[in-house]
Amino acid sequence: DPRTTMIARKMTWDDDATDIANFDQEVIDRDCWGALEVTGYKWSMLERNEWMRRAQALDKVNAGLKKQLNSCYRKISNAEDKLRNLRLEKKGLLNQIEDNKLRLIPTIARQQ
């Protein structure tokens, strides 16, 4: 039924003409609608096609933004990893300094 069937595909302006031609043939084959119904449905079909085009354009824009967002997440994750490593390195260096101080105290005590 042309009223309910919507094939998921990329919409182009040529699809409007194709959809209307297919719909006209369906109406002729079934001989089921009046002129007002046919005209009304054609306008709704064109409107639906326009909304499909807009939705696809937004999907493309959003796909680009999602890529950028994922890139930001990766950069943040990498920066967090580097920060974690630097904190570990700092902790190790502070421990080394503390160990050296503890070793130095007995040496100083013996010299005095």
mmCIF file of C-alpha atoms in Angstrom:
data_model
loop_
_atom_site.group_PDB
_atom_site.id
_atom_site.type_symbol
_atom_site.label_atom_id
_atom_site.label_comp_id
_atom_site.label_asym_id
_atom_site.label_seq_id
_atom_site.Cartn_x
_atom_site.Cartn_y
_atom_site.Cartn_z
ATOM 1 C CA ASP A 1 0.000 0.000 0.000
ATOM 2 C CA PRO A 2 1.577 3.307 -1.072
ATOM 3 C CA ARG A 3 0.150 5.079 1.984
ATOM 4 C CA THR A 4 2.110 2.983 4.454
ATOM 5 C CA THR A 5 5.125 1.687 2.547
ATOM 6 C CA MET A 6 8.273 3.724 3.009
ATOM 7 C CA ILE A 7 11.479 2.209 1.754
ATOM 8 C CA ALA A 8 14.424 3.276 3.886
ATOM 9 C CA ARG A 9 16.753 4.908 1.401
ATOM 10 C CA LYS A 10 18.546 8.151 0.787
ATOM 11 C CA MET A 11 16.058 10.651 -0.523
ATOM 12 C CA THR A 12 16.885 12.821 -3.503
ATOM 13 C CA TRP A 13 14.781 15.277 -5.419
ATOM 14 C CA ASP A 14 14.337 12.632 -8.133
ATOM 15 C CA ASP A 15 12.679 10.396 -5.556
ATOM 16 C CA ASP A 16 9.758 12.830 -5.426
ATOM 17 C CA ALA A 17 9.009 12.280 -9.096
ATOM 18 C CA THR A 18 9.550 8.518 -8.795
ATOM 19 C CA ASP A 19 7.305 8.242 -5.738
ATOM 20 C CA ILE A 20 4.540 10.241 -7.383
ATOM 21 C CA ALA A 21 4.768 8.226 -10.614
ATOM 22 C CA ASN A 22 4.600 4.957 -8.663
ATOM 23 C CA PHE A 23 1.726 6.280 -6.596
ATOM 24 C CA ASP A 24 -0.171 7.422 -9.697
ATOM 25 C CA GLN A 25 0.232 3.957 -11.191
ATOM 26 C CA GLU A 26 -0.984 2.359 -7.947
ATOM 27 C CA VAL A 27 -4.080 4.604 -7.906
ATOM 28 C CA ILE A 28 -4.810 3.787 -11.552
ATOM 29 C CA ASP A 29 -4.332 0.063 -10.926
ATOM 30 C CA ARG A 30 -6.596 0.013 -7.888
ATOM 31 C CA ASP A 31 -9.047 2.703 -9.020
ATOM 32 C CA CYS A 32 -9.696 3.452 -5.369
ATOM 33 C CA TRP A 33 -9.181 7.162 -4.643
ATOM 34 C CA GLY A 34 -10.820 10.377 -5.704
ATOM 35 C CA ALA A 35 -8.925 13.340 -7.165
ATOM 36 C CA LEU A 36 -8.871 15.243 -3.857
ATOM 37 C CA GLU A 37 -7.435 12.267 -1.977
ATOM 38 C CA VAL A 38 -4.771 11.771 -4.639
ATOM 39 C CA THR A 39 -3.737 15.445 -4.579
ATOM 40 C CA GLY A 40 -3.679 15.532 -0.781
ATOM 41 C CA TYR A 41 -1.599 12.398 -0.590
ATOM 42 C CA LYS A 42 0.859 13.682 -3.207
ATOM 43 C CA TRP A 43 1.446 16.822 -1.142
ATOM 44 C CA SER A 44 1.930 14.779 2.014
ATOM 45 C CA MET A 45 4.342 12.523 0.100
ATOM 46 C CA LEU A 46 6.377 15.532 -1.025
ATOM 47 C CA GLU A 47 6.376 16.876 2.524
ATOM 48 C CA ARG A 48 7.498 13.508 3.910
ATOM 49 C CA ASN A 49 10.286 13.332 1.331
ATOM 50 C CA GLU A 50 11.424 16.832 2.320
ATOM 51 C CA TRP A 51 11.515 15.824 5.988
ATOM 52 C CA MET A 52 13.506 12.722 5.066
ATOM 53 C CA ARG A 53 16.046 14.896 3.242
ATOM 54 C CA ARG A 54 16.320 17.209 6.251
ATOM 55 C CA ALA A 55 16.734 14.273 8.619
ATOM 56 C CA GLN A 56 19.491 12.828 6.428
ATOM 57 C CA ALA A 57 21.269 16.194 6.297
ATOM 58 C CA LEU A 58 21.110 16.423 10.100
ATOM 59 C CA ASP A 59 22.405 12.861 10.378
ATOM 60 C CA LYS A 60 25.421 13.831 8.267
ATOM 61 C CA VAL A 61 26.091 16.908 10.393
ATOM 62 C CA ASN A 62 25.657 14.911 13.600
ATOM 63 C CA ALA A 63 27.971 12.177 12.310
ATOM 64 C CA GLY A 64 30.731 14.768 11.899
ATOM 65 C CA LEU A 65 30.073 16.203 15.345
ATOM 66 C CA LYS A 66 30.069 12.724 16.893
ATOM 67 C CA LYS A 67 33.467 12.048 15.294
ATOM 68 C CA GLN A 68 34.817 15.270 16.782
ATOM 69 C CA LEU A 69 33.332 14.398 20.170
ATOM 70 C CA ASN A 70 34.889 10.928 20.101
ATOM 71 C CA SER A 71 38.219 12.506 19.195
ATOM 72 C CA CYS A 72 37.887 14.819 22.215
ATOM 73 C CA TYR A 73 37.103 11.840 24.461
ATOM 74 C CA ARG A 74 40.223 10.051 23.171
ATOM 75 C CA LYS A 75 42.365 13.138 23.785
ATOM 76 C CA ILE A 76 40.938 13.510 27.297
ATOM 77 C CA SER A 77 41.569 9.838 28.004
ATOM 78 C CA ASN A 78 45.145 10.116 26.711
ATOM 79 C CA ALA A 79 45.724 13.249 28.801
ATOM 80 C CA GLU A 80 44.330 11.485 31.885
ATOM 81 C CA ASP A 81 46.678 8.548 31.237
ATOM 82 C CA LYS A 82 49.647 10.914 30.924
ATOM 83 C CA LEU A 83 48.621 12.733 34.104
ATOM 84 C CA ARG A 84 48.289 9.420 35.957
ATOM 85 C CA ASN A 85 51.765 8.400 34.755
ATOM 86 C CA LEU A 86 53.227 11.762 35.793
ATOM 87 C CA ARG A 87 51.665 11.434 39.247
ATOM 88 C CA LEU A 88 53.175 7.965 39.604
ATOM 89 C CA GLU A 89 56.542 9.283 38.470
ATOM 90 C CA LYS A 90 56.270 12.186 40.950
ATOM 91 C CA LYS A 91 55.368 9.773 43.748
ATOM 92 C CA GLY A 92 58.347 7.587 42.851
ATOM 93 C CA LEU A 93 60.699 10.574 42.856
ATOM 94 C CA LEU A 94 59.374 11.824 46.200
ATOM 95 C CA ASN A 95 59.833 8.329 47.658
ATOM 96 C CA GLN A 96 63.381 8.252 46.310
ATOM 97 C CA ILE A 97 64.122 11.642 47.873
ATOM 98 C CA GLU A 98 62.682 10.461 51.191
ATOM 99 C CA ASP A 99 64.749 7.261 51.026
ATOM 100 C CA ASN A 100 67.881 9.296 50.305
ATOM 101 C CA LYS A 101 67.146 11.562 53.280
ATOM 102 C CA LEU A 102 66.705 8.546 55.544
ATOM 103 C CA ARG A 103 70.013 7.111 54.334
ATOM 104 C CA LEU A 104 71.714 10.438 54.827
ATOM 105 C CA ILE A 105 70.593 10.904 58.459
ATOM 106 C CA PRO A 106 72.706 8.002 59.871
ATOM 107 C CA THR A 107 75.683 9.164 57.823
ATOM 108 C CA ILE A 108 75.395 12.689 59.223
ATOM 109 C CA ALA A 109 74.932 11.327 62.760
ATOM 110 C CA ARG A 110 78.125 9.259 62.462
ATOM 111 C CA GLN A 111 80.115 12.224 61.229
ATOM 112 C CA GLN A 112 79.138 14.406 64.158
#
